[in-house]
CSV table of C-alpha atoms in Angstrom, one decimal:
chain,number,residue,atom,x,y,z
A,21,MET,CA,6.4,-28.9,22.6
A,22,SER,CA,9.9,-29.2,21.3
A,23,VAL,CA,11.6,-26.9,18.7
A,24,GLN,CA,14.7,-27.8,16.7
A,25,VAL,CA,16.4,-25.1,14.5
A,26,GLU,CA,18.4,-26.1,11.5
A,27,LYS,CA,20.3,-23.2,9.8
A,28,LEU,CA,20.1,-23.2,6.0
A,29,GLU,CA,21.9,-21.3,3.3
A,30,LYS,CA,21.3,-17.6,2.4
A,31,ASN,CA,19.9,-16.7,5.9
A,32,MET,CA,17.1,-19.2,5.9
A,33,ALA,CA,16.3,-21.6,8.7
A,34,LYS,CA,14.0,-24.6,9.3
A,35,LEU,CA,12.1,-25.0,12.5
A,36,THR,CA,11.0,-28.5,13.3
A,37,ILE,CA,8.1,-28.3,15.9
A,38,GLU,CA,6.8,-31.4,17.7
A,39,LEU,CA,3.7,-31.6,19.8
A,40,PRO,CA,2.7,-34.6,21.9
A,41,ALA,CA,0.1,-37.0,20.7
A,42,GLU,CA,-2.3,-35.9,23.5
A,43,GLU,CA,-2.3,-32.4,21.9
A,44,LEU,CA,-3.2,-33.8,18.6
A,45,GLU,CA,-6.0,-35.9,20.1
A,46,LYS,CA,-7.5,-32.8,21.8
A,47,ALA,CA,-7.4,-30.9,18.5
A,48,ILE,CA,-9.0,-33.8,16.6
A,49,GLN,CA,-11.8,-34.0,19.2
A,50,ALA,CA,-12.3,-30.2,19.0
A,51,ALA,CA,-12.6,-30.5,15.2
A,52,TYR,CA,-15.2,-33.2,15.6
A,53,MET,CA,-17.2,-31.2,18.0
A,54,LYS,CA,-17.2,-28.2,15.6
A,55,GLU,CA,-18.2,-30.3,12.6
A,56,LYS,CA,-20.5,-33.0,14.0
A,57,SER,CA,-23.7,-30.9,13.7
A,58,LYS,CA,-23.2,-30.9,9.9
A,59,ILE,CA,-22.6,-34.6,9.5
A,60,SER,CA,-25.4,-37.3,9.1
A,61,LEU,CA,-25.3,-41.0,8.6
A,62,PRO,CA,-28.1,-43.5,8.1
A,63,GLY,CA,-29.4,-44.7,11.5
A,64,PHE,CA,-28.2,-41.6,13.3
A,65,ARG,CA,-29.8,-38.2,13.9
A,66,LYS,CA,-27.9,-35.3,12.3
A,67,GLY,CA,-25.3,-34.1,14.8
A,68,LYS,CA,-25.5,-37.3,16.9
A,69,VAL,CA,-23.1,-39.5,14.9
A,70,PRO,CA,-20.2,-40.8,17.1
A,71,ARG,CA,-16.8,-39.8,16.1
A,72,HIS,CA,-15.5,-43.3,15.6
A,73,MET,CA,-18.4,-44.0,13.2
A,74,ILE,CA,-17.5,-40.9,11.1
A,75,GLU,CA,-13.8,-41.9,11.1
A,76,LYS,CA,-14.7,-45.4,10.1
A,77,MET,CA,-16.9,-44.2,7.2
A,78,TYR,CA,-14.7,-41.4,5.9
A,79,GLY,CA,-11.3,-42.3,7.2
A,80,PRO,CA,-9.4,-41.3,10.3
A,81,GLU,CA,-7.9,-38.3,8.5
A,82,ILE,CA,-11.3,-36.5,8.1
A,83,PHE,CA,-10.5,-34.1,11.0
A,84,PHE,CA,-6.8,-33.8,10.4
A,85,GLU,CA,-6.8,-30.6,8.4
A,86,ASP,CA,-8.9,-28.7,11.0
A,87,ALA,CA,-6.8,-30.2,13.8
A,88,ALA,CA,-3.5,-29.3,12.1
A,89,ASN,CA,-4.6,-25.7,11.4
A,90,THR,CA,-5.5,-25.3,15.1
A,91,LEU,CA,-2.3,-26.7,16.4
A,92,ILE,CA,-0.1,-24.7,14.1
A,93,THR,CA,-1.9,-21.4,14.8
A,94,GLN,CA,-1.6,-22.0,18.6
A,95,SER,CA,1.9,-23.3,18.7
A,96,TYR,CA,3.9,-21.4,16.0
A,97,PRO,CA,4.2,-18.0,18.0
A,98,GLN,CA,5.6,-19.9,21.0
A,99,ALA,CA,7.9,-21.9,18.7
A,100,VAL,CA,9.3,-18.6,17.3
A,101,ASP,CA,10.0,-17.4,20.8
A,102,GLU,CA,11.7,-20.7,21.8
A,103,SER,CA,13.8,-20.8,18.5
A,104,GLY,CA,16.0,-17.9,19.7
A,105,ILE,CA,16.3,-16.5,16.1
A,106,GLU,CA,14.9,-13.3,14.7
A,107,ILE,CA,12.5,-14.3,12.0
A,108,VAL,CA,11.7,-11.8,9.2
A,109,SER,CA,9.3,-13.7,6.9
A,110,ARG,CA,6.1,-15.6,6.8
A,111,PRO,CA,6.6,-19.3,7.4
A,112,ASP,CA,6.5,-22.0,4.7
A,113,ILE,CA,4.7,-24.7,6.6
A,114,ASP,CA,5.0,-28.4,5.9
A,115,ILE,CA,3.3,-31.1,8.0
A,116,THR,CA,5.7,-34.1,8.3
A,117,GLN,CA,3.7,-36.3,10.7
A,118,ILE,CA,0.0,-36.4,11.6
A,119,GLU,CA,-1.2,-39.8,12.8
A,120,LYS,CA,-3.6,-40.8,15.6
A,121,GLY,CA,-1.6,-41.9,18.7
A,122,LYS,CA,1.6,-40.2,17.5
A,123,ALA,CA,3.2,-36.9,17.9
A,124,PHE,CA,2.2,-34.1,15.6
A,125,ILE,CA,5.3,-32.8,13.7
A,126,TYR,CA,5.6,-29.9,11.3
A,127,THR,CA,8.3,-27.8,9.9
A,128,ALA,CA,8.4,-24.0,9.2
A,129,GLU,CA,11.0,-22.7,6.8
A,130,VAL,CA,11.7,-19.0,7.5
A,131,ALA,CA,14.0,-16.1,6.7
A,132,VAL,CA,16.4,-15.1,9.4
A,133,LYS,CA,17.4,-11.4,9.9
A,134,PRO,CA,20.6,-11.0,8.0
A,135,GLU,CA,23.8,-9.7,9.6
A,136,VAL,CA,25.1,-6.4,8.2
A,137,VAL,CA,28.7,-5.5,7.6
A,138,LEU,CA,28.5,-1.8,7.7
A,139,GLY,CA,30.5,0.4,5.4
A,140,GLU,CA,31.4,4.0,6.1
A,141,TYR,CA,28.3,6.0,7.4
A,142,LYS,CA,29.8,9.3,8.5
A,143,GLY,CA,30.9,12.0,6.0
A,144,ILE,CA,28.5,10.8,3.3
A,145,ALA,CA,28.2,13.3,0.4
A,146,VAL,CA,24.7,14.3,-0.5
A,147,THR,CA,23.4,16.6,-3.3
A,148,ARG,CA,22.8,20.2,-2.3
A,149,ILE,CA,19.1,21.1,-3.0
A,150,ASP,CA,17.9,24.6,-3.6
A,151,THR,CA,14.8,25.3,-1.5
A,152,ALA,CA,14.2,28.8,-2.5
A,153,VAL,CA,10.7,29.5,-3.7
A,154,THR,CA,10.4,31.0,-7.2
A,155,GLU,CA,7.7,33.4,-8.3
A,156,GLU,CA,6.4,30.8,-10.7
A,157,GLU,CA,6.0,28.2,-8.0
A,158,MET,CA,4.2,30.7,-5.8
A,159,ASN,CA,1.8,31.6,-8.6
A,160,ALA,CA,1.2,28.0,-9.5
A,161,GLU,CA,0.2,27.3,-5.8
A,162,ILE,CA,-2.1,30.2,-5.8
A,163,ASP,CA,-3.6,29.0,-9.2
A,164,LYS,CA,-4.4,25.6,-7.6
A,165,GLU,CA,-6.4,27.5,-4.9
A,166,ARG,CA,-8.2,29.5,-7.5
A,167,GLN,CA,-9.0,26.4,-9.4
A,168,SER,CA,-10.5,24.7,-6.3
A,169,ASN,CA,-12.6,27.8,-5.7
A,170,ALA,CA,-13.7,28.2,-9.3
A,171,ARG,CA,-17.3,28.6,-10.3
A,172,THR,CA,-18.7,26.3,-13.0
A,173,ILE,CA,-20.6,28.2,-15.7
A,174,THR,CA,-22.3,27.1,-18.9
A,175,VAL,CA,-20.7,28.4,-22.1
A,176,GLU,CA,-23.1,29.5,-24.8
A,177,ASP,CA,-21.1,31.8,-27.1
A,178,ARG,CA,-18.2,29.6,-28.2
A,179,ALA,CA,-17.1,26.1,-29.1
A,180,VAL,CA,-15.5,23.4,-27.0
A,181,GLU,CA,-11.9,24.2,-25.9
A,182,ASN,CA,-9.3,22.2,-24.1
A,183,GLY,CA,-10.0,22.2,-20.3
A,184,ASP,CA,-13.7,22.5,-20.8
A,185,THR,CA,-16.3,20.0,-19.6
A,186,ALA,CA,-18.4,18.7,-22.4
A,187,VAL,CA,-21.8,17.1,-21.4
A,188,ILE,CA,-22.4,14.5,-24.1
A,189,ASP,CA,-24.6,11.6,-25.2
A,190,PHE,CA,-22.7,8.9,-26.9
A,191,GLU,CA,-23.0,5.4,-28.4
A,192,GLY,CA,-20.1,3.3,-29.7
A,193,PHE,CA,-20.2,0.9,-32.7
A,194,VAL,CA,-17.7,-1.7,-33.9
A,195,ASP,CA,-18.4,-3.0,-37.5
A,196,GLY,CA,-21.7,-1.2,-37.4
A,197,THR,CA,-22.9,-3.0,-34.3
A,198,ALA,CA,-23.4,-1.3,-30.9
A,199,PHE,CA,-21.3,-2.9,-28.2
A,200,GLU,CA,-22.1,-3.4,-24.5
A,201,GLY,CA,-21.0,-0.6,-22.2
A,202,GLY,CA,-20.5,1.8,-25.1
A,203,LYS,CA,-23.5,4.0,-24.4
A,204,GLY,CA,-24.0,6.9,-22.1
A,205,GLU,CA,-26.2,10.0,-21.6
A,206,ASN,CA,-25.4,13.4,-20.2
A,207,HIS,CA,-21.9,12.2,-19.4
A,208,SER,CA,-19.5,15.0,-18.2
A,209,LEU,CA,-16.2,14.6,-20.0
A,210,VAL,CA,-13.2,16.9,-19.1
A,211,ILE,CA,-11.4,17.7,-22.3
A,212,GLY,CA,-7.8,16.9,-21.9
A,213,SER,CA,-8.2,14.5,-19.0
A,214,HIS,CA,-7.6,11.5,-21.3
A,215,SER,CA,-10.3,9.5,-19.5
A,216,PHE,CA,-11.6,8.3,-22.8
A,217,ILE,CA,-9.6,6.1,-25.2
A,218,ASP,CA,-7.3,7.2,-28.0
A,219,ASN,CA,-8.0,10.7,-29.3
A,220,PHE,CA,-11.7,10.8,-28.5
A,221,GLU,CA,-11.6,14.1,-26.5
A,222,GLU,CA,-9.5,16.0,-29.1
A,223,GLN,CA,-12.2,15.4,-31.7
A,224,LEU,CA,-14.7,17.3,-29.7
A,225,ILE,CA,-12.6,20.6,-29.7
A,226,GLY,CA,-14.1,23.2,-31.9
A,227,LYS,CA,-17.6,21.7,-31.8
A,228,ASN,CA,-20.6,23.7,-30.5
A,229,THR,CA,-23.6,23.0,-28.2
A,230,GLY,CA,-26.2,20.9,-30.0
A,231,GLU,CA,-23.8,19.6,-32.6
A,232,GLU,CA,-23.7,15.9,-33.5
A,233,LEU,CA,-20.6,14.1,-34.8
A,234,ASP,CA,-18.9,10.9,-35.4
A,235,VAL,CA,-15.8,10.3,-33.3
A,236,ASN,CA,-13.4,7.7,-34.8
A,237,VAL,CA,-11.1,5.8,-32.4
A,238,THR,CA,-9.1,2.6,-32.1
A,239,PHE,CA,-9.2,0.5,-29.0
A,240,PRO,CA,-5.8,-0.4,-27.5
A,241,GLU,CA,-4.4,-3.8,-28.3
A,242,GLU,CA,-4.2,-4.7,-24.6
A,243,TYR,CA,-7.8,-3.4,-23.9
A,244,HIS,CA,-9.4,-5.3,-21.0
A,245,ALA,CA,-12.4,-6.4,-23.2
A,246,PRO,CA,-10.8,-8.9,-25.7
A,247,GLU,CA,-13.7,-8.6,-28.1
A,248,LEU,CA,-12.8,-4.9,-28.6
A,249,ALA,CA,-9.0,-5.0,-28.3
A,250,GLY,CA,-7.3,-3.4,-31.3
A,251,LYS,CA,-10.5,-2.7,-33.2
A,252,PRO,CA,-11.6,0.6,-34.8
A,253,ALA,CA,-14.8,2.0,-33.4
A,254,VAL,CA,-17.2,4.9,-34.3
A,255,PHE,CA,-18.9,6.8,-31.5
A,256,LYS,CA,-22.0,8.8,-32.4
A,257,VAL,CA,-21.8,11.9,-30.1
A,258,LYS,CA,-24.1,14.8,-29.3
A,259,ILE,CA,-22.9,17.8,-27.4
A,260,ASN,CA,-25.6,18.8,-25.0
A,261,GLU,CA,-23.7,21.4,-23.0
A,262,ILE,CA,-20.3,23.1,-22.6
A,263,LYS,CA,-19.1,24.0,-19.1
A,264,THR,CA,-16.0,25.8,-18.0
A,265,ASN,CA,-14.5,27.0,-14.7
A,266,GLU,CA,-14.6,30.7,-14.0
A,267,LEU,CA,-11.7,31.6,-11.7
A,268,PRO,CA,-12.1,34.2,-8.9
A,269,GLU,CA,-10.3,37.5,-9.3
A,270,LEU,CA,-6.9,37.6,-7.7
A,271,ASP,CA,-7.5,40.4,-5.2
A,272,ASP,CA,-7.9,41.1,-1.5
A,273,GLU,CA,-11.4,39.7,-1.4
A,274,PHE,CA,-10.0,36.3,-2.7
A,275,ALA,CA,-7.4,36.3,0.0
A,276,GLN,CA,-10.0,37.0,2.6
A,277,ASP,CA,-12.2,34.1,1.3
A,278,VAL,CA,-9.4,31.5,1.2
A,279,SER,CA,-7.2,32.5,4.2
A,280,GLU,CA,-7.1,34.4,7.5
A,281,PHE,CA,-5.4,37.4,5.8
A,282,ASP,CA,-6.9,40.7,4.8
A,283,THR,CA,-4.8,41.5,1.9
A,284,LEU,CA,-3.5,39.6,-1.2
A,285,ALA,CA,0.1,40.7,-0.3
A,286,GLU,CA,-0.2,39.0,3.1
A,287,TYR,CA,-1.7,35.9,1.6
A,288,LYS,CA,1.1,35.6,-1.0
A,289,GLU,CA,3.7,35.9,1.7
A,290,ASP,CA,2.1,33.1,3.6
A,291,VAL,CA,1.9,30.9,0.5
A,292,LYS,CA,5.6,31.6,-0.1
A,293,LYS,CA,6.4,30.7,3.6
A,294,ARG,CA,4.4,27.4,3.5
A,295,LEU,CA,6.0,26.5,0.1
A,296,ALA,CA,9.5,27.1,1.6
A,297,GLU,CA,8.7,24.8,4.6
A,298,ARG,CA,7.4,22.1,2.3
A,299,LYS,CA,10.4,22.3,-0.1
A,300,ALA,CA,12.8,22.2,2.9
A,301,GLU,CA,11.0,19.1,4.3
A,302,ASP,CA,11.1,17.5,0.8
A,303,ALA,CA,14.7,18.3,0.4
A,304,LYS,CA,15.5,16.8,3.8
A,305,ARG,CA,13.8,13.5,2.9
A,306,THR,CA,15.5,13.4,-0.4
A,307,GLN,CA,18.9,13.9,1.1
A,308,GLU,CA,18.2,11.3,3.8
A,309,ASP,CA,17.2,8.8,1.2
A,310,GLU,CA,20.4,9.5,-0.8
A,311,ALA,CA,22.6,9.2,2.2
A,312,VAL,CA,21.1,5.9,3.3
A,313,GLN,CA,21.3,4.4,-0.2
A,314,LYS,CA,25.0,5.3,-0.3
A,315,ILE,CA,25.5,3.5,2.9
A,316,VAL,CA,23.6,0.5,1.6
A,317,GLU,CA,26.0,0.5,-1.4
A,318,VAL,CA,29.1,0.2,0.8
A,319,SER,CA,27.7,-2.3,3.3
A,320,GLN,CA,27.3,-6.0,2.9
A,321,MET,CA,24.2,-8.1,3.6
A,322,GLU,CA,22.6,-11.1,2.1
A,323,ILE,CA,18.8,-10.7,1.8
A,324,PRO,CA,16.8,-13.9,1.5
A,325,ASN,CA,14.0,-14.0,-1.1
A,326,ALA,CA,11.4,-14.9,1.5
A,327,MET,CA,12.1,-11.6,3.3
A,328,ILE,CA,11.7,-9.6,0.1
A,329,GLU,CA,8.4,-11.5,-0.7
A,330,THR,CA,7.1,-10.8,2.8
A,331,GLN,CA,7.9,-7.1,2.6
A,332,ALA,CA,6.4,-6.9,-1.0
A,333,GLY,CA,3.3,-8.5,0.5
A,334,ALA,CA,3.1,-5.9,3.1
A,335,ILE,CA,3.4,-3.1,0.6
A,336,MET,CA,0.7,-4.8,-1.5
A,337,ASP,CA,-1.6,-5.0,1.5
A,338,ASP,CA,-1.1,-1.3,2.3
A,339,PHE,CA,-1.9,-0.5,-1.4
A,340,ALA,CA,-5.0,-2.7,-1.4
A,341,ASN,CA,-6.3,-0.9,1.8
A,342,ARG,CA,-5.8,2.5,0.1
A,343,ILE,CA,-7.7,1.6,-3.0
A,344,ALA,CA,-10.4,-0.2,-1.0
A,345,GLN,CA,-11.2,3.3,0.4
A,346,GLN,CA,-12.0,4.3,-3.1
A,347,GLY,CA,-14.3,1.3,-3.6
A,348,LEU,CA,-11.9,-0.8,-5.7
A,349,ALA,CA,-10.9,-4.4,-5.0
A,350,LEU,CA,-7.2,-5.3,-5.9
A,351,GLU,CA,-8.4,-7.6,-8.7
A,352,GLN,CA,-10.5,-4.8,-10.2
A,353,TYR,CA,-7.6,-2.4,-10.1
A,354,ALA,CA,-5.4,-5.0,-11.8
A,355,GLN,CA,-8.0,-5.6,-14.6
A,356,LEU,CA,-8.5,-1.8,-15.2
A,357,THR,CA,-4.7,-1.3,-15.5
A,358,GLY,CA,-4.2,-4.3,-17.7
A,359,THR,CA,-2.1,-6.3,-15.3
A,360,THR,CA,-2.4,-9.1,-12.7
A,361,VAL,CA,-2.0,-9.2,-9.0
A,362,GLU,CA,1.0,-11.5,-9.4
A,363,GLN,CA,2.6,-9.0,-11.8
A,364,MET,CA,1.9,-6.1,-9.4
A,365,LEU,CA,3.5,-8.1,-6.5
A,366,GLU,CA,6.6,-8.7,-8.7
A,367,GLN,CA,6.8,-5.0,-9.5
A,368,MET,CA,6.8,-4.1,-5.8
A,369,LYS,CA,9.9,-6.3,-5.1
A,370,PRO,CA,12.6,-3.6,-5.9
A,371,GLU,CA,10.9,-1.2,-3.5
A,372,ALA,CA,10.6,-4.0,-0.9
A,373,LEU,CA,14.4,-4.7,-1.2
A,374,LYS,CA,15.2,-1.0,-0.9
A,375,ARG,CA,13.1,-0.7,2.3
A,376,ILE,CA,14.7,-3.8,3.8
A,377,GLN,CA,18.3,-2.7,3.1
A,378,SER,CA,17.6,0.8,4.4
A,379,SER,CA,16.1,-0.5,7.6
A,380,LEU,CA,18.9,-3.1,8.2
A,381,VAL,CA,21.8,-0.6,7.8
A,382,LEU,CA,20.1,1.9,10.1
A,383,GLU,CA,19.4,-0.7,12.7
A,384,ALA,CA,23.1,-1.7,12.5
A,385,ILE,CA,24.1,1.9,12.9
A,386,ALA,CA,21.8,2.3,16.0
A,387,VAL,CA,23.5,-0.9,17.5
A,388,LYS,CA,27.1,0.2,16.7
A,389,GLU,CA,26.5,3.7,18.0
A,390,ASP,CA,24.7,2.3,21.1
A,391,ILE,CA,21.7,4.6,20.4
A,392,GLN,CA,19.3,4.5,23.4
A,393,VAL,CA,15.6,5.1,23.3
A,394,SER,CA,14.3,6.3,26.6
A,395,GLU,CA,10.8,5.9,28.1
A,396,GLU,CA,10.4,9.6,27.7
A,397,ASP,CA,11.1,9.2,24.0
A,398,VAL,CA,8.4,6.5,23.8
A,399,GLU,CA,5.9,8.6,25.7
A,400,ALA,CA,6.4,11.6,23.5
A,401,GLU,CA,6.0,9.5,20.4
A,402,ILE,CA,2.8,8.0,21.7
A,403,VAL,CA,1.4,11.5,22.4
A,404,ARG,CA,2.4,12.6,18.9
A,405,MET,CA,0.6,9.6,17.4
A,406,ALA,CA,-2.4,10.1,19.5
A,407,GLU,CA,-2.7,13.7,18.3
A,408,MET,CA,-2.4,12.6,14.7
A,409,TYR,CA,-5.2,10.1,15.1
A,410,GLY,CA,-7.4,12.4,17.3
A,411,MET,CA,-7.1,10.1,20.3
A,412,GLU,CA,-6.2,10.4,24.0
A,413,ALA,CA,-2.7,9.3,24.7
A,414,ASP,CA,-3.9,6.9,27.4
A,415,LYS,CA,-6.2,5.3,25.0
A,416,MET,CA,-3.5,4.9,22.5
A,417,LYS,CA,-1.4,3.1,25.2
A,418,GLU,CA,-4.3,0.7,25.9
A,419,PHE,CA,-4.2,-0.5,22.2
A,420,MET,CA,-0.4,-1.1,22.3
A,421,GLY,CA,0.9,-4.4,23.7
A,422,GLU,CA,4.6,-5.1,24.6
A,423,ALA,CA,5.3,-6.1,21.0
A,424,GLU,CA,4.0,-2.9,19.6
A,425,LYS,CA,6.0,-0.9,22.1
A,426,GLU,CA,9.2,-2.8,21.2
A,427,ASN,CA,8.6,-2.0,17.5
A,428,LEU,CA,8.0,1.6,18.3
A,429,LYS,CA,11.4,1.7,20.1
A,430,LYS,CA,13.1,0.2,17.1
A,431,ASP,CA,11.5,2.8,14.9
A,432,LEU,CA,12.6,5.6,17.2
A,433,ALA,CA,16.2,4.2,17.2
A,434,VAL,CA,16.2,4.1,13.4
A,435,GLN,CA,15.0,7.8,13.4
A,436,LYS,CA,17.9,8.7,15.7
A,437,ALA,CA,20.3,6.8,13.5
A,438,VAL,CA,19.1,8.8,10.5
A,439,LYS,CA,19.6,12.0,12.5
A,440,LEU,CA,23.2,10.9,13.3
A,441,VAL,CA,24.0,10.2,9.7
A,442,MET,CA,22.6,13.5,8.6
A,443,GLU,CA,24.6,15.4,11.2
A,444,HIS,CA,27.8,14.2,9.5
A,445,VAL,CA,26.9,14.6,5.8
A,446,GLU,CA,28.7,16.8,3.4
A,447,GLU,CA,26.7,18.7,0.8
A,448,LYS,CA,27.9,18.9,-2.8
A,449,ASP,CA,26.5,20.6,-5.9
A,450,ALA,CA,24.7,18.4,-8.4
A,451,GLU,CA,27.0,17.3,-11.2
């Protein structure tokens, strides 16, 4: 295999990868062996048609696509190593020669890691953040705990109020005709959640159990069902039941139920302490982000579009994995939110650019300051990761190859670079 590198503008490069004709022939033969059981010709039993007969009937290129995919998958990682450049994007592959008896040649256009001209990174001014915990914040945190421990009771002596759960039957009509998906029975609707369109929920406030009413709404212009978009509708609703949350009393017994403490005073003190720790950690992250962004602003680097697209794709993949855990496919989410996957990817590009710039300047600082990551640092991080995932450290090591360890070292160097920057910041009050 031979690899030629051509430097292009804006931190792009083109790799031209050439494999000998013998490798192409092996790949074509492998494609034939994989597919021959599916091919039949008159006069031959299925799976017994000679390769030359198939090529004569369908053309010599019938196995080219499978052969090319195999060769590219096998050869590209080695080509990247041989290129001697640091590639930071997915390759844009183009096959330039595939012909029996000749070398297989393809090109891969890629983004190359940009060089960074660092600006000043010591003495950066960051906004001072007050991390003191107020009484209101502490009470709000305790109220969350009370809400999560609330008891749901049925209300019989009053009408629906904001925050209640109304259990309803409903059926929707447009122009006097019921529409698909507009009917439900014993549906629990939290008033004020805005989970139903327009002002549906507000019209239930003040109504009593057993009452029937017409709810008038208008579908949004961009509603996902085009036959309903922008149209007025009437929902015939019956209120079957009204439920509300009864909060536990704020006393020593409550403190004992939700914590390890015997008294409400002790519990409150612990809540205040945990809130202070959380606010301090949030403030630390906010100041780090502010400092790094200021360094980005005074540094110079040219980010290729392919690098941004690759990072945006990684963010999208992470998001898709998270919503998949809730049972939603990416396409379903896009439809429910009135957008497209392509639009979502475009919206992620600013965040992708920010992450790239932050990473590049911190890596540059690590190099300039000769920040070293020891084996002890790596071992400690592996132990920390293993504890986070509930694994043995030795098992975690088994899952990590050399490439993963190198990436871990880079991450640790970046963390040390952040620490160095923050050791030299100057706090100032918000303007």
